[in-house]
Short mmCIF file of C-alpha atoms in Angstrom, two decimals:
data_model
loop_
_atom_site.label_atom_id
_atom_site.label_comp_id
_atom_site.label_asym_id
_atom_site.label_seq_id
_atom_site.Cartn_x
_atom_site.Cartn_y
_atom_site.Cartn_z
CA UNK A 1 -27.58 18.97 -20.06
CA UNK A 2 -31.28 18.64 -18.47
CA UNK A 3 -32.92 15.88 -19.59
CA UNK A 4 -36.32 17.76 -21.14
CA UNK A 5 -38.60 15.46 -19.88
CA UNK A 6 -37.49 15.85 -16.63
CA UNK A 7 -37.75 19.52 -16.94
CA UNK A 8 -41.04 18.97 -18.44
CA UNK A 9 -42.10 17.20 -15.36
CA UNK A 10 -40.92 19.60 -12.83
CA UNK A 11 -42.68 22.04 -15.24
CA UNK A 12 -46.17 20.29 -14.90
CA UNK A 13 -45.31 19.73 -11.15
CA UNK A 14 -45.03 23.53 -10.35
CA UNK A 15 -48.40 24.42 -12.49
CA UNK A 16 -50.37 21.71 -9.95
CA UNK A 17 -48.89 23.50 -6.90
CA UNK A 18 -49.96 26.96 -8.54
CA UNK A 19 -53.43 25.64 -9.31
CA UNK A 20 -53.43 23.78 -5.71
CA UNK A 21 -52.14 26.90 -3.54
CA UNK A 22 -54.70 29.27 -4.75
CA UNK A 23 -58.35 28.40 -5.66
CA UNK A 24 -58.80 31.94 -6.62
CA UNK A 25 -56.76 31.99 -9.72
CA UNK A 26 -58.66 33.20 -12.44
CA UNK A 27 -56.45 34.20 -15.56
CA UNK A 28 -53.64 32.38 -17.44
CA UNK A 29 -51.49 33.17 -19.89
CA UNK A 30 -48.45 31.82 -22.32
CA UNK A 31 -45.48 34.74 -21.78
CA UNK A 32 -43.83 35.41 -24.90
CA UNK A 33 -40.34 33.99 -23.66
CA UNK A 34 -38.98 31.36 -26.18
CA UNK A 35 -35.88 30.83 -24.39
CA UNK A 36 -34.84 29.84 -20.71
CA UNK A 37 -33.22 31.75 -18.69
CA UNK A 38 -30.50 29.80 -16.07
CA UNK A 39 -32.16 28.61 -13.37
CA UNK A 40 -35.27 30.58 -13.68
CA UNK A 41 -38.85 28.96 -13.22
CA UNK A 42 -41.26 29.45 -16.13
CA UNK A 43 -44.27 29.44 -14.11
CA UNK A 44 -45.58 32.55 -12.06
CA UNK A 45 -48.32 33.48 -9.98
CA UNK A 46 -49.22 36.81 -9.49
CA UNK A 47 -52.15 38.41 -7.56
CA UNK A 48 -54.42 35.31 -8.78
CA UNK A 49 -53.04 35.49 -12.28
CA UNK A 50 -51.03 32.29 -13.64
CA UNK A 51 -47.91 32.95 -16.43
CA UNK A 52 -46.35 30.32 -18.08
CA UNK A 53 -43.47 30.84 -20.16
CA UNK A 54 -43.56 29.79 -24.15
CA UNK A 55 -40.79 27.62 -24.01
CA UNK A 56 -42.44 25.94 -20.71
CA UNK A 57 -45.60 25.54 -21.99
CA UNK A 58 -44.60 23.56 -25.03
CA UNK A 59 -42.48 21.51 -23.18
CA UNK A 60 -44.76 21.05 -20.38
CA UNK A 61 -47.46 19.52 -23.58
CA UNK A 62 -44.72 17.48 -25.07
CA UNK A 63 -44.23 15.85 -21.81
CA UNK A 64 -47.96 15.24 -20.64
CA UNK A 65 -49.14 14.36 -24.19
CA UNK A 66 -46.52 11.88 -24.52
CA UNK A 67 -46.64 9.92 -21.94
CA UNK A 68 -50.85 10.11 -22.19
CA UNK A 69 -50.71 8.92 -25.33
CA UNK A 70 -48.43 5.81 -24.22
CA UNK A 71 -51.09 5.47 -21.27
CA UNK A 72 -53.73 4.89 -24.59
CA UNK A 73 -51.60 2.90 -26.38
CA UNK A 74 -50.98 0.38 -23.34
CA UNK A 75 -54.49 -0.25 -22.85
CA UNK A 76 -55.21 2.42 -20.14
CA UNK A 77 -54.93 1.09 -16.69
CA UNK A 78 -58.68 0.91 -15.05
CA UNK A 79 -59.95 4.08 -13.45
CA UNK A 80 -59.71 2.98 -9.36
CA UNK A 81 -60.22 5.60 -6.83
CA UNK A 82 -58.50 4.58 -4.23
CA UNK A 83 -55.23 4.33 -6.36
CA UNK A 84 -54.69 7.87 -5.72
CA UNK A 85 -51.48 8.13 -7.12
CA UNK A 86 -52.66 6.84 -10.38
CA UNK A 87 -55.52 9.34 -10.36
CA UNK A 88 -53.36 12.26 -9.37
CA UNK A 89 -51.13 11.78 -12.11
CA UNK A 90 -54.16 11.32 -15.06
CA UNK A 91 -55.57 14.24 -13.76
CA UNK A 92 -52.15 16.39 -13.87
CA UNK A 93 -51.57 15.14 -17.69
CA UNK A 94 -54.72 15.75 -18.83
CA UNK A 95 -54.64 19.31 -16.96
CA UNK A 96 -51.53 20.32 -18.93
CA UNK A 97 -52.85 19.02 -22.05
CA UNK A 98 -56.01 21.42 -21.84
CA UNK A 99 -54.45 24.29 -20.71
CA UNK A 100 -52.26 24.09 -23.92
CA UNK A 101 -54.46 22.58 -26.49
CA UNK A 102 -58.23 23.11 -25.20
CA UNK A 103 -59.57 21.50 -27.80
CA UNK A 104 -58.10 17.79 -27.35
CA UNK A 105 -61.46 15.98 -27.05
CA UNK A 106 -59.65 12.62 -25.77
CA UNK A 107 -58.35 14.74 -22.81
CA UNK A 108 -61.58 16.05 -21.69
CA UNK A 109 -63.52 12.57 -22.46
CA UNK A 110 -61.06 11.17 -19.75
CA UNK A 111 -61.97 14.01 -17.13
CA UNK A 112 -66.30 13.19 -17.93
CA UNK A 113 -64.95 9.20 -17.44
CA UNK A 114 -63.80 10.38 -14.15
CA UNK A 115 -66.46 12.41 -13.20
CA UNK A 116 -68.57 9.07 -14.30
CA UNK A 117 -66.71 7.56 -11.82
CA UNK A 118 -66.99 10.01 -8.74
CA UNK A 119 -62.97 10.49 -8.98
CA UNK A 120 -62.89 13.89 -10.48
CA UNK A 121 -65.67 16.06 -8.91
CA UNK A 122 -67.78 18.63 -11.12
CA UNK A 123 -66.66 21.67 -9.66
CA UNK A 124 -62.82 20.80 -10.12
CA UNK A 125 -63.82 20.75 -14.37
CA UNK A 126 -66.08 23.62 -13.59
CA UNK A 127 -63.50 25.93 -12.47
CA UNK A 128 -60.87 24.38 -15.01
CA UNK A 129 -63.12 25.34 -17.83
CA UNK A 130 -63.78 28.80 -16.59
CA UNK A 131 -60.17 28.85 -16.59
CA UNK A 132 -58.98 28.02 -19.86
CA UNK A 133 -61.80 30.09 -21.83
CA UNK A 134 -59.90 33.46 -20.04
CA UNK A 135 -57.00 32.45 -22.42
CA UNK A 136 -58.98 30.09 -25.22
CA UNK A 137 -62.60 32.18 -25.15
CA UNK A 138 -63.43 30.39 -28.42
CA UNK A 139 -62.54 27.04 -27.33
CA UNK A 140 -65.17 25.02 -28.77
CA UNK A 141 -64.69 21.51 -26.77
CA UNK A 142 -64.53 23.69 -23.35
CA UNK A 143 -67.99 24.91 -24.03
CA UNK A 144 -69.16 21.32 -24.79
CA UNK A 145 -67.88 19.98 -21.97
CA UNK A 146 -68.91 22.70 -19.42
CA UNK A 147 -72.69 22.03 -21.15
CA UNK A 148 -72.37 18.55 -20.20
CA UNK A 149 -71.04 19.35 -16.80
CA UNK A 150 -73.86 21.21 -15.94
CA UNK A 151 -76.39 18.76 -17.44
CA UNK A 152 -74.92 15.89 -15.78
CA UNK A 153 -75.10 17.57 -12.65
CA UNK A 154 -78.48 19.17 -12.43
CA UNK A 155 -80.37 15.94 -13.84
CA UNK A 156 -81.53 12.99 -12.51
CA UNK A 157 -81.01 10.98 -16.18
CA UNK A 158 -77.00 11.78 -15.87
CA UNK A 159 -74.94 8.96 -16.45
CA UNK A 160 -73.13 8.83 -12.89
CA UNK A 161 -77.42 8.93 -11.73
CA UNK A 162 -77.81 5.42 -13.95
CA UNK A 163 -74.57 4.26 -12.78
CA UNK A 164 -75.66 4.04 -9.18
CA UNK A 165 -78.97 3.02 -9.82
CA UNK A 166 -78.04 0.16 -11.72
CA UNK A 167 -76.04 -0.36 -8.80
CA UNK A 168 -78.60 0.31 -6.19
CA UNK A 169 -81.37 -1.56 -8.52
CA UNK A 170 -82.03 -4.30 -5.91
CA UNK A 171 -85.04 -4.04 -3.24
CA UNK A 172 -81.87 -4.47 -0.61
CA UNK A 173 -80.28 -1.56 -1.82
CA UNK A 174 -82.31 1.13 -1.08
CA UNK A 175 -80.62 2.71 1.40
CA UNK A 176 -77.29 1.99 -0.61
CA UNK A 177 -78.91 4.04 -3.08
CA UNK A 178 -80.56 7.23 -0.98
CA UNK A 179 -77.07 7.59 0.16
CA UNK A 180 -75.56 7.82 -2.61
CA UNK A 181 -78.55 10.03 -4.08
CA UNK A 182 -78.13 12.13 -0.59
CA UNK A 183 -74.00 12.31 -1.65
CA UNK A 184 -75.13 13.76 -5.39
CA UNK A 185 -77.79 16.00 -3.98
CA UNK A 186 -75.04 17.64 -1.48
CA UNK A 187 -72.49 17.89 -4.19
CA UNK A 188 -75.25 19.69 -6.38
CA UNK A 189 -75.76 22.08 -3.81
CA UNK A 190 -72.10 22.27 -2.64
CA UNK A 191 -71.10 22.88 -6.39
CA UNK A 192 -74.08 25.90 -7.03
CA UNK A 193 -72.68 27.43 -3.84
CA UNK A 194 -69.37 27.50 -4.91
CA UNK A 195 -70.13 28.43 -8.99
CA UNK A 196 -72.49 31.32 -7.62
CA UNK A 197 -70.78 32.74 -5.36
CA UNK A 198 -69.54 35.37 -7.43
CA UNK A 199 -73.09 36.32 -8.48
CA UNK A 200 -74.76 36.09 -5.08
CA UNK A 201 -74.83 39.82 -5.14
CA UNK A 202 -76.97 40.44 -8.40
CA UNK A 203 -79.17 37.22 -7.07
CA UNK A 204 -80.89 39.48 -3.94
CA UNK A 205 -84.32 39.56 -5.75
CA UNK A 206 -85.81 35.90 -6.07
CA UNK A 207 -86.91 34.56 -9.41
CA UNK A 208 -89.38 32.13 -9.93
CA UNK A 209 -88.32 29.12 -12.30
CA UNK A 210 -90.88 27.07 -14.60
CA UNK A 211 -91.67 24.17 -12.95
CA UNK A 212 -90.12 22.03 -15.67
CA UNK A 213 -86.75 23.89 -14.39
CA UNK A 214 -86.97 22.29 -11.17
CA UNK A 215 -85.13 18.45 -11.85
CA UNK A 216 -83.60 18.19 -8.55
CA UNK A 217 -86.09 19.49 -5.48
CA UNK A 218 -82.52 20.89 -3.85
CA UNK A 219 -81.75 23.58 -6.14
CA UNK A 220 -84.26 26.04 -5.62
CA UNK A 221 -84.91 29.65 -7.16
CA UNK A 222 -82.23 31.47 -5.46
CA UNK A 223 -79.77 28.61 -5.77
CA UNK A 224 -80.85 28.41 -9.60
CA UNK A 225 -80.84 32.23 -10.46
CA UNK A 226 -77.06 32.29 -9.09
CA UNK A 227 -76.15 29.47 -11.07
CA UNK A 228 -77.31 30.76 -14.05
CA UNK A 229 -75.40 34.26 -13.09
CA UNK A 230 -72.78 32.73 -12.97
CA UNK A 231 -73.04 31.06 -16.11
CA UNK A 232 -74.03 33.53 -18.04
CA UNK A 233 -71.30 36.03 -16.52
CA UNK A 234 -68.74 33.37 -18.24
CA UNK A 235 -70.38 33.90 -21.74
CA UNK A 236 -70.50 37.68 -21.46
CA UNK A 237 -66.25 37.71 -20.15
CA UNK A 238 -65.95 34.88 -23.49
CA UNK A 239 -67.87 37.50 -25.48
CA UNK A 240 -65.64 40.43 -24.76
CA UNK A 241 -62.09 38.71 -25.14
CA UNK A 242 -63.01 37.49 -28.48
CA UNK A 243 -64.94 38.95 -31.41
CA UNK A 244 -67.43 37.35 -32.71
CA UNK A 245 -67.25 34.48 -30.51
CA UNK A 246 -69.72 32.04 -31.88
CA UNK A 247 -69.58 29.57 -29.42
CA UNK A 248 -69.47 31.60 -25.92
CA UNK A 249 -73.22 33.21 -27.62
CA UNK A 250 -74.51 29.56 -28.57
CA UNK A 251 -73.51 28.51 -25.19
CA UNK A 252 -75.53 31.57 -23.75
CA UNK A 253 -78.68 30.55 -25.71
CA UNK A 254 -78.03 27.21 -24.14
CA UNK A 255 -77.88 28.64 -20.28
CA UNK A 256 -81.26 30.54 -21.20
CA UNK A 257 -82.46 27.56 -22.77
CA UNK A 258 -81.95 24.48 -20.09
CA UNK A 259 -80.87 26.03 -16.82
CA UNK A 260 -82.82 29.02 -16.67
CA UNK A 261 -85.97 27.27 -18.72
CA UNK A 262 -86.46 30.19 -20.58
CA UNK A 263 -87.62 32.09 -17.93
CA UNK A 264 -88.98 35.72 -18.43
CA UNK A 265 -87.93 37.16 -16.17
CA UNK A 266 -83.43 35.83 -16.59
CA UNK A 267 -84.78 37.37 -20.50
CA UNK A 268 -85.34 40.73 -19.42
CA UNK A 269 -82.32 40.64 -17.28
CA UNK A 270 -80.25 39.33 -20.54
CA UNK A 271 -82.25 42.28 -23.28
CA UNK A 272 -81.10 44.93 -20.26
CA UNK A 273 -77.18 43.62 -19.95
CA UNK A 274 -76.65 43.17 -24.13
CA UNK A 275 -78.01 46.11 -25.03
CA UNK A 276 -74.84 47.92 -23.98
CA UNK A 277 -72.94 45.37 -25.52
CA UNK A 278 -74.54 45.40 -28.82
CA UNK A 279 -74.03 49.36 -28.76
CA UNK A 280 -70.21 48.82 -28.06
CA UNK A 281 -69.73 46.11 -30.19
CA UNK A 282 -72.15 47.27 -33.27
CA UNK A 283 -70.41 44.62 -35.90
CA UNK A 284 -71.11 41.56 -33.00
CA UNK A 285 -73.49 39.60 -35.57
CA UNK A 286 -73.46 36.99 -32.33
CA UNK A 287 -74.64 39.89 -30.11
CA UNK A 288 -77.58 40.69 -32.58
CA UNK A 289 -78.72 37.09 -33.01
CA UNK A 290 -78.91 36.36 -29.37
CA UNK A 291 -81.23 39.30 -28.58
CA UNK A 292 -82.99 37.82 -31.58
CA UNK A 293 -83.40 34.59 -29.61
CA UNK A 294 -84.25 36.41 -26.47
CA UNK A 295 -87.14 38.23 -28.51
CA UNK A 296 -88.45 35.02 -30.29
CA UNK A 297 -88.48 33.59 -27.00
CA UNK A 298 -90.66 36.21 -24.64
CA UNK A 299 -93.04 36.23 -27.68
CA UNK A 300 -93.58 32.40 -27.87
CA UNK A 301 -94.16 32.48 -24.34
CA UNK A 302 -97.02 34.71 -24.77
CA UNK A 303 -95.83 37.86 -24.15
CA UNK A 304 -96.38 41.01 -25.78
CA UNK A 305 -93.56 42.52 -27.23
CA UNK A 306 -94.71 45.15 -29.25
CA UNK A 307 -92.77 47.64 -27.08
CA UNK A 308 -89.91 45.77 -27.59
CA UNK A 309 -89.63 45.38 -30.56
CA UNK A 310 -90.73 49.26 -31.01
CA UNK A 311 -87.66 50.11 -28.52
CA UNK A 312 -85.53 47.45 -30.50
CA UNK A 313 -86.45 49.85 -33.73
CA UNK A 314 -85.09 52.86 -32.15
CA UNK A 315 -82.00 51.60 -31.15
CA UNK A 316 -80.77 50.66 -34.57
CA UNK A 317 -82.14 53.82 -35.93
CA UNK A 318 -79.84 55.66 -33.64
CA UNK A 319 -76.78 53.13 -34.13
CA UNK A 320 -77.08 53.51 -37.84
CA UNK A 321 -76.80 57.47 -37.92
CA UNK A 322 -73.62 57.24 -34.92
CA UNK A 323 -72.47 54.86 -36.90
CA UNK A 324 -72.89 54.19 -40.08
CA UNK A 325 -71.50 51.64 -42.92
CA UNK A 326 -71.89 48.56 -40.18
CA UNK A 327 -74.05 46.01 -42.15
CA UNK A 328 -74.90 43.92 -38.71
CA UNK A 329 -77.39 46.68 -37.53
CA UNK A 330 -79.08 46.57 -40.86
CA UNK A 331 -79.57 42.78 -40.89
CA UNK A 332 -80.78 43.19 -37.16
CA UNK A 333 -83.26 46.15 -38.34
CA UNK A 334 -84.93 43.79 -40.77
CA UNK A 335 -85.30 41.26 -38.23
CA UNK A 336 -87.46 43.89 -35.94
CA UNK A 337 -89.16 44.72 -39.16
CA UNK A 338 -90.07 41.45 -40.09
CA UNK A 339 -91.01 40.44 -36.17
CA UNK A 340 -93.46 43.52 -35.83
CA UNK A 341 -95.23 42.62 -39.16
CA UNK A 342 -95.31 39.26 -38.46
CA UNK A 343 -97.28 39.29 -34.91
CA UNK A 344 -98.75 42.30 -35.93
CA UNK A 345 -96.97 44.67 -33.32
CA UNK A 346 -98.08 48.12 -35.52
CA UNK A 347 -101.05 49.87 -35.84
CA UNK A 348 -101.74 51.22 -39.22
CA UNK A 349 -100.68 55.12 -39.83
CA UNK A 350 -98.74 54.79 -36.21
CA UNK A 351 -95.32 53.40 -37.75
CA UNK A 352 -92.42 55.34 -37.38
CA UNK A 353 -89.01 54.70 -37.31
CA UNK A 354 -87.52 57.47 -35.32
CA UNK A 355 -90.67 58.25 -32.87
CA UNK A 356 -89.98 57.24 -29.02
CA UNK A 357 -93.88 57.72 -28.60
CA UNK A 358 -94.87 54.33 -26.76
CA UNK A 359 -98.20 53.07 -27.31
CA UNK A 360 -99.69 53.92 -23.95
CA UNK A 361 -98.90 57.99 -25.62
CA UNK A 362 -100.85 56.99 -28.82
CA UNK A 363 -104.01 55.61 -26.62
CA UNK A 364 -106.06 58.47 -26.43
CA UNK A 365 -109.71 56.69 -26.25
CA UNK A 366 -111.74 54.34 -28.12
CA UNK A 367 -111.75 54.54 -31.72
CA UNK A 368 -114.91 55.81 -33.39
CA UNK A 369 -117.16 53.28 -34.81
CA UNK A 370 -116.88 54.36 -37.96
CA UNK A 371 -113.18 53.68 -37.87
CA UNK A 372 -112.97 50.60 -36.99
CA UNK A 373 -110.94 48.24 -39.58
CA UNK A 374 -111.25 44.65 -40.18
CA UNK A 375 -107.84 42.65 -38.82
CA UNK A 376 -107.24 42.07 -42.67
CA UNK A 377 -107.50 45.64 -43.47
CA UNK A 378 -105.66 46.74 -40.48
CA UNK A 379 -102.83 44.43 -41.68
CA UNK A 380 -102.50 45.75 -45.34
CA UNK A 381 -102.70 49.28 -44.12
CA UNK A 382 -100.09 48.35 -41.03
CA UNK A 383 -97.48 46.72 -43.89
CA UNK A 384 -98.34 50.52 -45.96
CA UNK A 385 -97.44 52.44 -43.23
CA UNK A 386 -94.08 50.65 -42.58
CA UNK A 387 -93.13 50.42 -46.10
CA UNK A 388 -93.76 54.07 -46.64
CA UNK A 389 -92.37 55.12 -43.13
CA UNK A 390 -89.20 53.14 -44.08
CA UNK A 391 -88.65 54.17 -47.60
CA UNK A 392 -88.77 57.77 -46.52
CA UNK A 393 -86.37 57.51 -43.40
CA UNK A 394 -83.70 55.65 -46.35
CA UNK A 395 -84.63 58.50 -48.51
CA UNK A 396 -83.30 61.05 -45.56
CA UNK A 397 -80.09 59.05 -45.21
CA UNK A 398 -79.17 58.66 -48.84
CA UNK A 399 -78.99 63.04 -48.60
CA UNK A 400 -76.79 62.72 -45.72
CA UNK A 401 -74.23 60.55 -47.44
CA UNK A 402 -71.49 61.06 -49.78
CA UNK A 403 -72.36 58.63 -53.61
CA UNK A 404 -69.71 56.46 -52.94
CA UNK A 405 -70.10 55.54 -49.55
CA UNK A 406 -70.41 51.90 -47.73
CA UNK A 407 -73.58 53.53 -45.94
CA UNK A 408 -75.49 54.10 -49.38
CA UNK A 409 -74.97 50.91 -50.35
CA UNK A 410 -76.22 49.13 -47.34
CA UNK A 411 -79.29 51.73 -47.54
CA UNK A 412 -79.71 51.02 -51.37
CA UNK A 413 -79.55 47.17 -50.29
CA UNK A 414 -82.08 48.26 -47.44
CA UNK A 415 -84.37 49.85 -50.10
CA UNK A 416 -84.33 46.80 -52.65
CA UNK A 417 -85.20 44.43 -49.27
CA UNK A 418 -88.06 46.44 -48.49
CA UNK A 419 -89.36 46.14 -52.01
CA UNK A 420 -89.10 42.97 -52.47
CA UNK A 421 -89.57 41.16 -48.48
CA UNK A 422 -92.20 43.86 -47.48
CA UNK A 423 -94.13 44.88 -50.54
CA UNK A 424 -97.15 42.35 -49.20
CA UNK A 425 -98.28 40.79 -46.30
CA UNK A 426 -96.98 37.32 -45.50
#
């Protein structure tokens, strides 16, 4: 009989030459075989997608996590990197943890220990963790450790940056230490190259970054923009193998948030590419609140979004009459609502729910002097209009609805909100 942790090894052996042979691997998946066949390997590789066998895959985690946990328990040998046989083999156990059990935080705390150290290099983890979110999307320790991937290699206050400049802290050492800054800064461009070269495509017209954005005078706009295409395009491929995927839209907010700075012009690109997935996915709470985000955003910045927020309103007028009873929409309705109120995106007797008339269309001239309104009686007339506007566009969909549908309720619900959130001005 085979010993299993021999097997187990020769298991975990034939997944490194797999991952090894072909850099362009970019799906995995446990096969639903729970018993070996004679003589048959459980690992395959076909056209860039990886298969590994149920039966393999547990005993290729029994094996690794074993003896990992007796490398723990025996004090853990010190990190060197020019053992390489000792770093091969942490690097193989901890690789066949993860792609097993994503979420084993000790595993991946290793891997950032290694990265610390120089041994492991960001774009190995990188491309690991775009990996195992093809067959773990929700994996909530992948996420965290691809955000601290990408902080600790675009910033200057990473950890492996203090750990060489408390090495390189003496007047002696300063060419020591702008080598080893000219090593990071051609790893961070090495590792943008190779994480955007997917995206290079959709990169073609240059975007400007904030100047905060700029922490490292090597990655530039173009550089930048295709990192943060890339990044983004690994939330939206999390987003659509998992429902409600919590995590892969926190981690977008994130991207939008630290490595594109928030930048206008990435949050038009992002209100463009979501709005056909909101349409297609029109229970995706997650979807919603992003776009939220993306809205909040462009209108702290300054911007004007009452054409937005207008356009915003005429989506979900059309997704709740194609599709009605989906109570995500409604909550996402009231957010517009509350938005356009709120910054006072309306003009009073103007509202409507179902027009696509833009502003520019409304604009005919000057108003008359003796029309002009105070701001304060602008506003009370404004919150009128759209309490009127939207208590007779509920009243049309209650007639088109049978009395005991999921739709009336959610309009009755809609009705009750409107009474009591937009009855008076804030």
């Amino acid at each position: 009989m085979v010993d299993p942790d021999c097997l187990g090894l020769k298991i975990m052996s034939n997944v490194e030459i797999h991952l090894k042979s072909d850099p362009e691997i970019d799906e995995y998946d446990i096969l639903p075989v729970l018993m070996s066949e004679q003589n048959r390997n459980p690992v395959r590789l076909i056209e860039h997608k990886l298969g590994i066998e149920s039966w393999g895959a547990e005993l290729m985690f029994r094996t690794a996590a074993k003896d990992f946990d007796k490398w723990l328990k025996t004090g853990r040998k010190p990190f060197n990197s020019d053992n390489s046989s000792h770093k091969d083999w942490l690097l193989l156990q901890t690789t066949c943890i993860l792609i097993v059990v994503p979420d084993h935080s000790t595993a991946w705390n290793i891997r950032k220990e290694l990265i610390v150290k120089r041994i492991l290099k960001h774009s190995d983890d990188l491309r690991l963790t775009k990996l195992i979110l093809t067959k773990h999307p929700k994996s909530s320790e992948t996420f965290f450790h691809r955000r601290w991937l990408l902080s600790n290699l675009l910033s200057l206050e990473s950890p492996a940056f203090k750990t060489d400049a408390a090495v390189c802290s003496c007047p002696q050492d300063t060419s020591s230490y702008c080598q080893v800054a000219s090593e990071n800064a051609r790893e961070v461009t090495s590792e943008i190259e190779s994480v955007g070269k997917s995206s290079a495509a959709l990169a073609s017209n240059s975007i400007v970054f904030p100047r905060e954005s700029r922490r490292l005078d090597i990655v530039h706009s173009d550089q930048r923009h295709c990192l943060v295409l890339a990044e983004l395009s690994v939330c939206q491929q999390a987003a659509e193998r998992y429902r409600n995927n919590y995590n892969a839209w926190t981690h977008r907010i994130w991207v939008i948030q630290h490595l594109s700075c928030c930048c206008g012009q990435v949050m038009d690109q992002e209100l463009e590419t979501t709005k056909g997935f909101v349409c297609s996915h029109i229970s995706e709470h997650s979807g919603y609140q992003y776009r939220q985000f993306l809205i909040q955003s462009l209108s702290s910045c300054g911007r004007d979004v009452s054409e937005l927020l207008h356009s915003e309103l005429l989506m979900t007028t059309d997704l709740i009459s194609t599709y009605p009873g989906h109570e995500a929409i409604w909550y996402h309705r009231r957010f517009v609502l509350e938005h356009m109120l709120r910054s006072g995106s309306f003009f009073a007797g103007e509202f409507s729910p179902t027009s696509a008339e833009t502003k520019e269309d409304r604009d005919t001239g000057p108003e008359p002097h003796a029309l002009k309104r105070t701001r304060l009686e602008s506003i009370a007339l404004g919150y009128s209009s759209v309490v009127s506007s939207e208590s007779d566009w509920c009243a049309s969909l209650l007639c088109s609805f049978s009395v005991d549908s999921w739709q009336q309720t959610l309009v009755n619900h809609h009705l009750r909100w409107i009474n009591h959130s937009l009855a008076k001005p804030y």
